[in-house]
Amino acid sequence: MSYLTLKEASEATGLNEATIRRLCKKTESRPFIEMKKGKQGAMYTIQANYLFDIYPPSKLVKTDDYTRVYNDNTSLDKPPLQDYTALLEAKDEIIQLLKNETAYLRAENTGLREENRELKLLPSPTSISDAPLSETPIDQQPDKKSFWQRLFG
């Protein structure tokens, strides 16, 4: 079995030593804890498998995988550049499609505005007093009395 000191456990999990110490003091943790003699007296050691079941290990960052970028005020770690040509081509294609769609929508908007202007020039049906309310002319509408007389008469 592999045992870790509190310092090693806190570095492996990215947690504070006090958090690991509280875990060691719990009664359910006692079977997985051993006291070992150190330079400054007895110290806790915790079984690695138990520790990682409770607190997963933090991701180890390999400094070789990153390129150091120095700025005037700050320094940033950035992943190394990769071949993004396919991604850039797809982005350019999407941009072109959006430009075409924008041009189409602008043209259609202009057409709709012109139609709206033309419609505003026409008089509204409520302002015409002699306009018929129904779609059929008055002289072609059936006579209601003759209809009722034919039905019951």
Short mmCIF file of N, CA and C in Angstrom, two decimals:
data_model
loop_
_atom_site.label_atom_id
_atom_site.label_comp_id
_atom_site.label_asym_id
_atom_site.label_seq_id
_atom_site.Cartn_x
_atom_site.Cartn_y
_atom_site.Cartn_z
N MET A 1 0.83 -1.18 0.00
CA MET A 1 0.00 0.00 0.00
C MET A 1 0.88 1.25 0.00
N SER A 2 0.44 2.25 -0.74
CA SER A 2 1.17 3.50 -0.84
C SER A 2 0.55 4.53 0.10
N TYR A 3 1.37 5.12 0.95
CA TYR A 3 0.92 6.13 1.90
C TYR A 3 1.56 7.47 1.56
N LEU A 4 0.79 8.54 1.76
CA LEU A 4 1.26 9.90 1.49
C LEU A 4 1.25 10.71 2.78
N THR A 5 2.21 11.60 2.90
CA THR A 5 2.18 12.53 4.03
C THR A 5 1.13 13.59 3.75
N LEU A 6 0.81 14.40 4.75
CA LEU A 6 -0.20 15.44 4.57
C LEU A 6 0.23 16.43 3.48
N LYS A 7 1.50 16.77 3.46
CA LYS A 7 1.99 17.70 2.45
C LYS A 7 1.87 17.11 1.06
N GLU A 8 2.27 15.85 0.91
CA GLU A 8 2.16 15.18 -0.39
C GLU A 8 0.70 15.05 -0.82
N ALA A 9 -0.16 14.73 0.15
CA ALA A 9 -1.60 14.59 -0.16
C ALA A 9 -2.21 15.92 -0.60
N SER A 10 -1.81 17.00 0.07
CA SER A 10 -2.38 18.31 -0.31
C SER A 10 -1.86 18.73 -1.69
N GLU A 11 -0.62 18.43 -2.00
CA GLU A 11 -0.11 18.75 -3.34
C GLU A 11 -0.78 17.89 -4.40
N ALA A 12 -1.05 16.63 -4.09
CA ALA A 12 -1.65 15.73 -5.08
C ALA A 12 -3.11 16.08 -5.35
N THR A 13 -3.82 16.56 -4.34
CA THR A 13 -5.24 16.89 -4.52
C THR A 13 -5.48 18.36 -4.78
N GLY A 14 -4.52 19.20 -4.49
CA GLY A 14 -4.71 20.63 -4.65
C GLY A 14 -5.48 21.26 -3.51
N LEU A 15 -5.63 20.53 -2.41
CA LEU A 15 -6.36 21.03 -1.25
C LEU A 15 -5.37 21.48 -0.17
N ASN A 16 -5.91 22.15 0.82
CA ASN A 16 -5.10 22.62 1.94
C ASN A 16 -4.76 21.45 2.86
N GLU A 17 -3.63 21.53 3.55
CA GLU A 17 -3.26 20.47 4.49
C GLU A 17 -4.28 20.32 5.60
N ALA A 18 -4.91 21.41 6.01
CA ALA A 18 -5.92 21.34 7.07
C ALA A 18 -7.11 20.48 6.65
N THR A 19 -7.47 20.54 5.37
CA THR A 19 -8.57 19.71 4.86
C THR A 19 -8.20 18.24 4.94
N ILE A 20 -6.99 17.90 4.56
CA ILE A 20 -6.53 16.51 4.63
C ILE A 20 -6.44 16.07 6.09
N ARG A 21 -6.00 16.95 6.97
CA ARG A 21 -5.91 16.63 8.40
C ARG A 21 -7.31 16.33 8.97
N ARG A 22 -8.30 17.12 8.57
CA ARG A 22 -9.68 16.86 9.04
C ARG A 22 -10.17 15.50 8.56
N LEU A 23 -9.82 15.14 7.33
CA LEU A 23 -10.19 13.82 6.82
C LEU A 23 -9.54 12.72 7.65
N CYS A 24 -8.28 12.91 8.02
CA CYS A 24 -7.56 11.91 8.81
C CYS A 24 -8.17 11.73 10.19
N LYS A 25 -8.76 12.78 10.75
CA LYS A 25 -9.31 12.71 12.10
C LYS A 25 -10.70 12.08 12.14
N LYS A 26 -11.34 11.87 11.00
CA LYS A 26 -12.67 11.25 10.99
C LYS A 26 -12.54 9.78 11.38
N THR A 27 -13.56 9.27 12.09
CA THR A 27 -13.51 7.87 12.56
C THR A 27 -13.54 6.88 11.41
N GLU A 28 -14.26 7.18 10.34
CA GLU A 28 -14.32 6.24 9.21
C GLU A 28 -13.01 6.18 8.42
N SER A 29 -12.11 7.15 8.65
CA SER A 29 -10.82 7.18 7.96
C SER A 29 -9.74 6.42 8.71
N ARG A 30 -9.97 6.06 9.97
CA ARG A 30 -8.92 5.48 10.80
C ARG A 30 -8.24 4.24 10.21
N PRO A 31 -8.98 3.33 9.54
CA PRO A 31 -8.29 2.16 8.98
C PRO A 31 -7.28 2.51 7.87
N PHE A 32 -7.40 3.70 7.30
CA PHE A 32 -6.56 4.09 6.17
C PHE A 32 -5.46 5.08 6.56
N ILE A 33 -5.34 5.34 7.86
CA ILE A 33 -4.37 6.31 8.35
C ILE A 33 -3.32 5.58 9.18
N GLU A 34 -2.06 5.99 9.03
CA GLU A 34 -0.98 5.47 9.86
C GLU A 34 -0.19 6.65 10.42
N MET A 35 0.27 6.49 11.63
CA MET A 35 1.13 7.50 12.24
C MET A 35 2.57 7.04 12.05
N LYS A 36 3.39 7.88 11.45
CA LYS A 36 4.80 7.55 11.24
C LYS A 36 5.65 8.58 11.96
N LYS A 37 6.80 8.11 12.38
CA LYS A 37 7.72 9.01 13.07
C LYS A 37 8.50 9.80 12.03
N GLY A 38 8.55 11.09 12.24
CA GLY A 38 9.30 11.97 11.36
C GLY A 38 10.34 12.73 12.14
N LYS A 39 10.98 13.68 11.52
CA LYS A 39 12.02 14.48 12.18
C LYS A 39 11.44 15.32 13.31
N GLN A 40 10.20 15.77 13.12
CA GLN A 40 9.58 16.64 14.12
C GLN A 40 8.56 15.91 14.96
N GLY A 41 8.60 14.61 14.99
CA GLY A 41 7.67 13.83 15.80
C GLY A 41 6.75 13.00 14.91
N ALA A 42 5.65 12.54 15.49
CA ALA A 42 4.71 11.70 14.76
C ALA A 42 3.93 12.54 13.74
N MET A 43 3.65 11.92 12.58
CA MET A 43 2.87 12.62 11.57
C MET A 43 1.92 11.64 10.90
N TYR A 44 0.81 12.22 10.40
CA TYR A 44 -0.18 11.41 9.71
C TYR A 44 0.34 11.02 8.32
N THR A 45 0.00 9.80 7.92
CA THR A 45 0.15 9.38 6.52
C THR A 45 -1.17 8.73 6.13
N ILE A 46 -1.59 8.98 4.92
CA ILE A 46 -2.90 8.50 4.47
C ILE A 46 -2.71 7.63 3.24
N GLN A 47 -3.50 6.58 3.19
CA GLN A 47 -3.43 5.66 2.07
C GLN A 47 -3.86 6.39 0.79
N ALA A 48 -3.06 6.30 -0.27
CA ALA A 48 -3.29 7.05 -1.50
C ALA A 48 -4.62 6.68 -2.16
N ASN A 49 -4.94 5.39 -2.22
CA ASN A 49 -6.19 4.96 -2.86
C ASN A 49 -7.41 5.53 -2.13
N TYR A 50 -7.39 5.51 -0.83
CA TYR A 50 -8.50 6.06 -0.04
C TYR A 50 -8.62 7.56 -0.25
N LEU A 51 -7.48 8.24 -0.22
CA LEU A 51 -7.48 9.69 -0.42
C LEU A 51 -8.08 10.05 -1.77
N PHE A 52 -7.68 9.36 -2.82
CA PHE A 52 -8.16 9.69 -4.16
C PHE A 52 -9.60 9.24 -4.38
N ASP A 53 -10.09 8.32 -3.56
CA ASP A 53 -11.53 8.00 -3.62
C ASP A 53 -12.35 9.13 -3.04
N ILE A 54 -11.84 9.78 -2.01
CA ILE A 54 -12.55 10.88 -1.36
C ILE A 54 -12.34 12.18 -2.14
N TYR A 55 -11.09 12.52 -2.41
CA TYR A 55 -10.74 13.75 -3.14
C TYR A 55 -9.96 13.35 -4.38
N PRO A 56 -10.51 13.55 -5.56
CA PRO A 56 -9.78 13.16 -6.78
C PRO A 56 -8.50 13.97 -6.93
N PRO A 57 -7.49 13.36 -7.54
CA PRO A 57 -6.23 14.09 -7.71
C PRO A 57 -6.42 15.27 -8.67
N SER A 58 -5.67 16.32 -8.41
CA SER A 58 -5.74 17.48 -9.31
C SER A 58 -5.00 17.13 -10.58
N LYS A 59 -5.36 17.81 -11.67
CA LYS A 59 -4.72 17.53 -12.95
C LYS A 59 -3.29 18.06 -12.91
N LEU A 60 -2.40 17.21 -13.27
CA LEU A 60 -1.01 17.62 -13.32
C LEU A 60 -0.76 18.37 -14.61
N VAL A 61 -0.19 19.54 -14.52
CA VAL A 61 0.09 20.37 -15.68
C VAL A 61 1.53 20.14 -16.09
N LYS A 62 1.71 19.70 -17.31
CA LYS A 62 3.06 19.53 -17.83
C LYS A 62 3.47 20.85 -18.45
N THR A 63 4.54 21.41 -17.96
CA THR A 63 4.98 22.71 -18.47
C THR A 63 5.54 22.58 -19.88
N ASP A 64 5.90 21.38 -20.32
CA ASP A 64 6.41 21.19 -21.67
C ASP A 64 5.32 21.38 -22.71
N ASP A 65 4.05 21.17 -22.32
CA ASP A 65 2.94 21.27 -23.26
C ASP A 65 2.53 22.71 -23.53
N TYR A 66 3.09 23.66 -22.82
CA TYR A 66 2.69 25.05 -22.94
C TYR A 66 3.87 25.89 -23.41
N THR A 67 3.54 26.96 -24.07
CA THR A 67 4.54 27.92 -24.51
C THR A 67 4.42 29.15 -23.64
N ARG A 68 5.50 29.59 -23.08
CA ARG A 68 5.49 30.76 -22.20
C ARG A 68 5.46 32.02 -23.07
N VAL A 69 4.48 32.88 -22.81
CA VAL A 69 4.35 34.14 -23.53
C VAL A 69 4.55 35.25 -22.52
N TYR A 70 5.52 36.09 -22.76
CA TYR A 70 5.79 37.20 -21.85
C TYR A 70 5.25 38.48 -22.44
N ASN A 71 4.53 39.18 -21.62
CA ASN A 71 3.96 40.46 -21.99
C ASN A 71 4.65 41.51 -21.13
N ASP A 72 4.41 42.78 -21.40
CA ASP A 72 5.01 43.82 -20.58
C ASP A 72 4.56 43.72 -19.13
N ASN A 73 3.26 43.48 -18.93
CA ASN A 73 2.71 43.49 -17.58
C ASN A 73 2.45 42.10 -17.01
N THR A 74 2.11 41.16 -17.87
CA THR A 74 1.73 39.83 -17.38
C THR A 74 2.39 38.77 -18.22
N SER A 75 2.36 37.57 -17.72
CA SER A 75 2.80 36.42 -18.51
C SER A 75 1.66 35.41 -18.51
N LEU A 76 1.44 34.81 -19.65
CA LEU A 76 0.34 33.86 -19.82
C LEU A 76 0.87 32.53 -20.30
N ASP A 77 0.24 31.47 -19.86
CA ASP A 77 0.55 30.15 -20.41
C ASP A 77 -0.50 29.85 -21.46
N LYS A 78 -0.05 29.56 -22.67
CA LYS A 78 -0.96 29.26 -23.76
C LYS A 78 -0.54 27.93 -24.37
N PRO A 79 -1.53 27.14 -24.82
CA PRO A 79 -1.17 25.89 -25.48
C PRO A 79 -0.44 26.19 -26.80
N PRO A 80 0.39 25.28 -27.25
CA PRO A 80 1.12 25.53 -28.49
C PRO A 80 0.16 25.65 -29.68
N LEU A 81 0.59 26.40 -30.68
CA LEU A 81 -0.23 26.59 -31.88
C LEU A 81 -0.31 25.29 -32.65
N GLN A 82 -1.50 25.04 -33.20
CA GLN A 82 -1.71 23.85 -34.00
C GLN A 82 -2.16 24.27 -35.38
N ASP A 83 -2.37 23.32 -36.25
CA ASP A 83 -2.82 23.61 -37.61
C ASP A 83 -4.34 23.84 -37.58
N TYR A 84 -4.74 25.09 -37.69
CA TYR A 84 -6.15 25.45 -37.64
C TYR A 84 -6.71 25.83 -39.01
N THR A 85 -6.06 25.40 -40.09
CA THR A 85 -6.50 25.83 -41.41
C THR A 85 -7.91 25.35 -41.73
N ALA A 86 -8.24 24.11 -41.39
CA ALA A 86 -9.59 23.60 -41.68
C ALA A 86 -10.63 24.37 -40.89
N LEU A 87 -10.32 24.68 -39.66
CA LEU A 87 -11.25 25.44 -38.82
C LEU A 87 -11.43 26.85 -39.35
N LEU A 88 -10.35 27.47 -39.79
CA LEU A 88 -10.43 28.82 -40.35
C LEU A 88 -11.21 28.83 -41.66
N GLU A 89 -11.05 27.81 -42.49
CA GLU A 89 -11.81 27.73 -43.73
C GLU A 89 -13.30 27.60 -43.45
N ALA A 90 -13.67 26.78 -42.47
CA ALA A 90 -15.08 26.64 -42.10
C ALA A 90 -15.64 27.95 -41.56
N LYS A 91 -14.83 28.66 -40.78
CA LYS A 91 -15.26 29.96 -40.25
C LYS A 91 -15.49 30.95 -41.38
N ASP A 92 -14.58 30.99 -42.37
CA ASP A 92 -14.73 31.89 -43.50
C ASP A 92 -15.97 31.56 -44.32
N GLU A 93 -16.27 30.27 -44.47
CA GLU A 93 -17.47 29.85 -45.21
C GLU A 93 -18.73 30.30 -44.48
N ILE A 94 -18.75 30.17 -43.18
CA ILE A 94 -19.91 30.60 -42.40
C ILE A 94 -20.08 32.12 -42.48
N ILE A 95 -18.98 32.85 -42.44
CA ILE A 95 -19.04 34.30 -42.56
C ILE A 95 -19.62 34.70 -43.91
N GLN A 96 -19.20 34.02 -44.98
CA GLN A 96 -19.72 34.34 -46.31
C GLN A 96 -21.21 34.03 -46.39
N LEU A 97 -21.64 32.91 -45.83
CA LEU A 97 -23.07 32.59 -45.81
C LEU A 97 -23.87 33.65 -45.06
N LEU A 98 -23.35 34.10 -43.95
CA LEU A 98 -24.04 35.13 -43.17
C LEU A 98 -24.09 36.46 -43.92
N LYS A 99 -23.03 36.80 -44.64
CA LYS A 99 -23.04 38.02 -45.44
C LYS A 99 -24.10 37.94 -46.54
N ASN A 100 -24.19 36.77 -47.21
CA ASN A 100 -25.21 36.59 -48.25
C ASN A 100 -26.61 36.70 -47.66
N GLU A 101 -26.83 36.08 -46.52
CA GLU A 101 -28.14 36.13 -45.87
C GLU A 101 -28.48 37.56 -45.46
N THR A 102 -27.50 38.30 -44.97
CA THR A 102 -27.72 39.69 -44.59
C THR A 102 -28.10 40.54 -45.79
N ALA A 103 -27.40 40.34 -46.91
CA ALA A 103 -27.72 41.09 -48.13
C ALA A 103 -29.13 40.77 -48.61
N TYR A 104 -29.52 39.49 -48.57
CA TYR A 104 -30.87 39.10 -48.98
C TYR A 104 -31.92 39.74 -48.08
N LEU A 105 -31.70 39.71 -46.77
CA LEU A 105 -32.66 40.28 -45.84
C LEU A 105 -32.76 41.80 -45.99
N ARG A 106 -31.65 42.45 -46.28
CA ARG A 106 -31.70 43.90 -46.50
C ARG A 106 -32.50 44.24 -47.74
N ALA A 107 -32.31 43.46 -48.82
CA ALA A 107 -33.07 43.70 -50.05
C ALA A 107 -34.56 43.47 -49.82
N GLU A 108 -34.88 42.41 -49.10
CA GLU A 108 -36.30 42.14 -48.82
C GLU A 108 -36.88 43.22 -47.91
N ASN A 109 -36.13 43.71 -46.97
CA ASN A 109 -36.59 44.78 -46.09
C ASN A 109 -36.86 46.05 -46.89
N THR A 110 -35.99 46.35 -47.84
CA THR A 110 -36.20 47.52 -48.69
C THR A 110 -37.49 47.37 -49.49
N GLY A 111 -37.71 46.18 -50.05
CA GLY A 111 -38.95 45.93 -50.80
C GLY A 111 -40.18 46.08 -49.92
N LEU A 112 -40.12 45.57 -48.72
CA LEU A 112 -41.27 45.68 -47.81
C LEU A 112 -41.52 47.12 -47.41
N ARG A 113 -40.47 47.90 -47.24
CA ARG A 113 -40.65 49.32 -46.92
C ARG A 113 -41.32 50.07 -48.07
N GLU A 114 -40.93 49.74 -49.30
CA GLU A 114 -41.56 50.38 -50.46
C GLU A 114 -43.04 50.01 -50.55
N GLU A 115 -43.36 48.73 -50.32
CA GLU A 115 -44.77 48.32 -50.32
C GLU A 115 -45.54 49.03 -49.22
N ASN A 116 -44.94 49.19 -48.08
CA ASN A 116 -45.60 49.87 -46.97
C ASN A 116 -45.87 51.33 -47.33
N ARG A 117 -44.92 51.98 -47.99
CA ARG A 117 -45.14 53.37 -48.41
C ARG A 117 -46.29 53.46 -49.40
N GLU A 118 -46.35 52.51 -50.35
CA GLU A 118 -47.43 52.51 -51.33
C GLU A 118 -48.78 52.28 -50.67
N LEU A 119 -48.82 51.40 -49.68
CA LEU A 119 -50.08 51.12 -49.00
C LEU A 119 -50.55 52.31 -48.18
N LYS A 120 -49.63 53.07 -47.66
CA LYS A 120 -50.00 54.25 -46.89
C LYS A 120 -50.59 55.33 -47.79
N LEU A 121 -50.24 55.31 -49.07
CA LEU A 121 -50.79 56.28 -50.00
C LEU A 121 -52.24 55.97 -50.36
N LEU A 122 -52.63 54.70 -50.30
CA LEU A 122 -54.02 54.33 -50.60
C LEU A 122 -54.92 54.79 -49.47
N PRO A 123 -56.13 55.19 -49.78
CA PRO A 123 -57.06 55.58 -48.71
C PRO A 123 -57.50 54.34 -47.93
N SER A 124 -57.71 54.52 -46.67
CA SER A 124 -58.15 53.40 -45.84
C SER A 124 -59.63 53.12 -46.10
N PRO A 125 -60.09 51.88 -45.98
CA PRO A 125 -61.50 51.54 -46.25
C PRO A 125 -62.46 52.24 -45.30
N THR A 126 -62.07 52.59 -44.11
CA THR A 126 -62.99 53.26 -43.18
C THR A 126 -63.23 54.70 -43.57
N SER A 127 -62.30 55.31 -44.33
CA SER A 127 -62.49 56.70 -44.70
C SER A 127 -63.41 56.86 -45.90
N ILE A 128 -63.67 55.79 -46.63
CA ILE A 128 -64.58 55.86 -47.79
C ILE A 128 -65.99 55.57 -47.30
N SER A 129 -66.87 56.56 -47.38
CA SER A 129 -68.22 56.40 -46.82
C SER A 129 -69.13 55.59 -47.73
N ASP A 130 -68.91 55.61 -49.03
CA ASP A 130 -69.81 54.90 -49.93
C ASP A 130 -69.28 53.52 -50.32
N ALA A 131 -68.25 53.04 -49.67
CA ALA A 131 -67.72 51.71 -49.98
C ALA A 131 -68.63 50.67 -49.38
N PRO A 132 -68.94 49.60 -50.11
CA PRO A 132 -69.81 48.54 -49.59
C PRO A 132 -69.09 47.76 -48.49
N LEU A 133 -69.85 47.32 -47.51
CA LEU A 133 -69.29 46.55 -46.41
C LEU A 133 -69.08 45.09 -46.79
N SER A 134 -69.85 44.57 -47.72
CA SER A 134 -69.68 43.20 -48.16
C SER A 134 -68.96 43.18 -49.49
N GLU A 135 -68.51 42.01 -49.88
CA GLU A 135 -67.73 41.89 -51.10
C GLU A 135 -68.63 41.87 -52.34
N THR A 136 -69.85 41.45 -52.20
CA THR A 136 -70.74 41.39 -53.36
C THR A 136 -71.49 42.71 -53.49
N PRO A 137 -71.67 43.18 -54.69
CA PRO A 137 -72.42 44.44 -54.87
C PRO A 137 -73.85 44.32 -54.37
N ILE A 138 -74.45 45.48 -54.04
CA ILE A 138 -75.79 45.50 -53.45
C ILE A 138 -76.81 44.93 -54.42
N ASP A 139 -76.69 45.25 -55.69
CA ASP A 139 -77.70 44.77 -56.65
C ASP A 139 -77.61 43.27 -56.90
N GLN A 140 -76.50 42.62 -56.51
CA GLN A 140 -76.38 41.18 -56.69
C GLN A 140 -76.66 40.40 -55.42
N GLN A 141 -76.89 41.09 -54.28
CA GLN A 141 -77.20 40.41 -53.03
C GLN A 141 -78.62 39.87 -53.10
N PRO A 142 -78.87 38.67 -52.58
CA PRO A 142 -80.23 38.10 -52.63
C PRO A 142 -81.19 38.88 -51.73
N ASP A 143 -82.41 38.96 -52.10
CA ASP A 143 -83.44 39.64 -51.32
C ASP A 143 -83.83 38.74 -50.16
N LYS A 144 -83.73 39.28 -48.93
CA LYS A 144 -83.98 38.46 -47.75
C LYS A 144 -85.44 38.06 -47.64
N LYS A 145 -86.37 38.93 -47.98
CA LYS A 145 -87.80 38.61 -47.88
C LYS A 145 -88.16 37.48 -48.83
N SER A 146 -87.65 37.54 -50.01
CA SER A 146 -88.01 36.49 -50.96
C SER A 146 -87.40 35.16 -50.54
N PHE A 147 -86.26 35.21 -49.94
CA PHE A 147 -85.65 33.96 -49.46
C PHE A 147 -86.51 33.34 -48.37
N TRP A 148 -86.97 34.16 -47.39
CA TRP A 148 -87.79 33.63 -46.31
C TRP A 148 -89.16 33.21 -46.83
N GLN A 149 -89.68 33.92 -47.77
CA GLN A 149 -90.97 33.53 -48.33
C GLN A 149 -90.85 32.22 -49.11
N ARG A 150 -89.73 32.04 -49.80
CA ARG A 150 -89.52 30.77 -50.50
C ARG A 150 -89.34 29.63 -49.53
N LEU A 151 -88.72 29.89 -48.42
CA LEU A 151 -88.45 28.83 -47.46
C LEU A 151 -89.70 28.40 -46.73
N PHE A 152 -90.52 29.35 -46.25
CA PHE A 152 -91.69 29.03 -45.44
C PHE A 152 -93.00 29.29 -46.18
N GLY A 153 -92.95 29.75 -47.34
CA GLY A 153 -94.13 30.25 -47.97
C GLY A 153 -94.78 29.35 -48.89
#
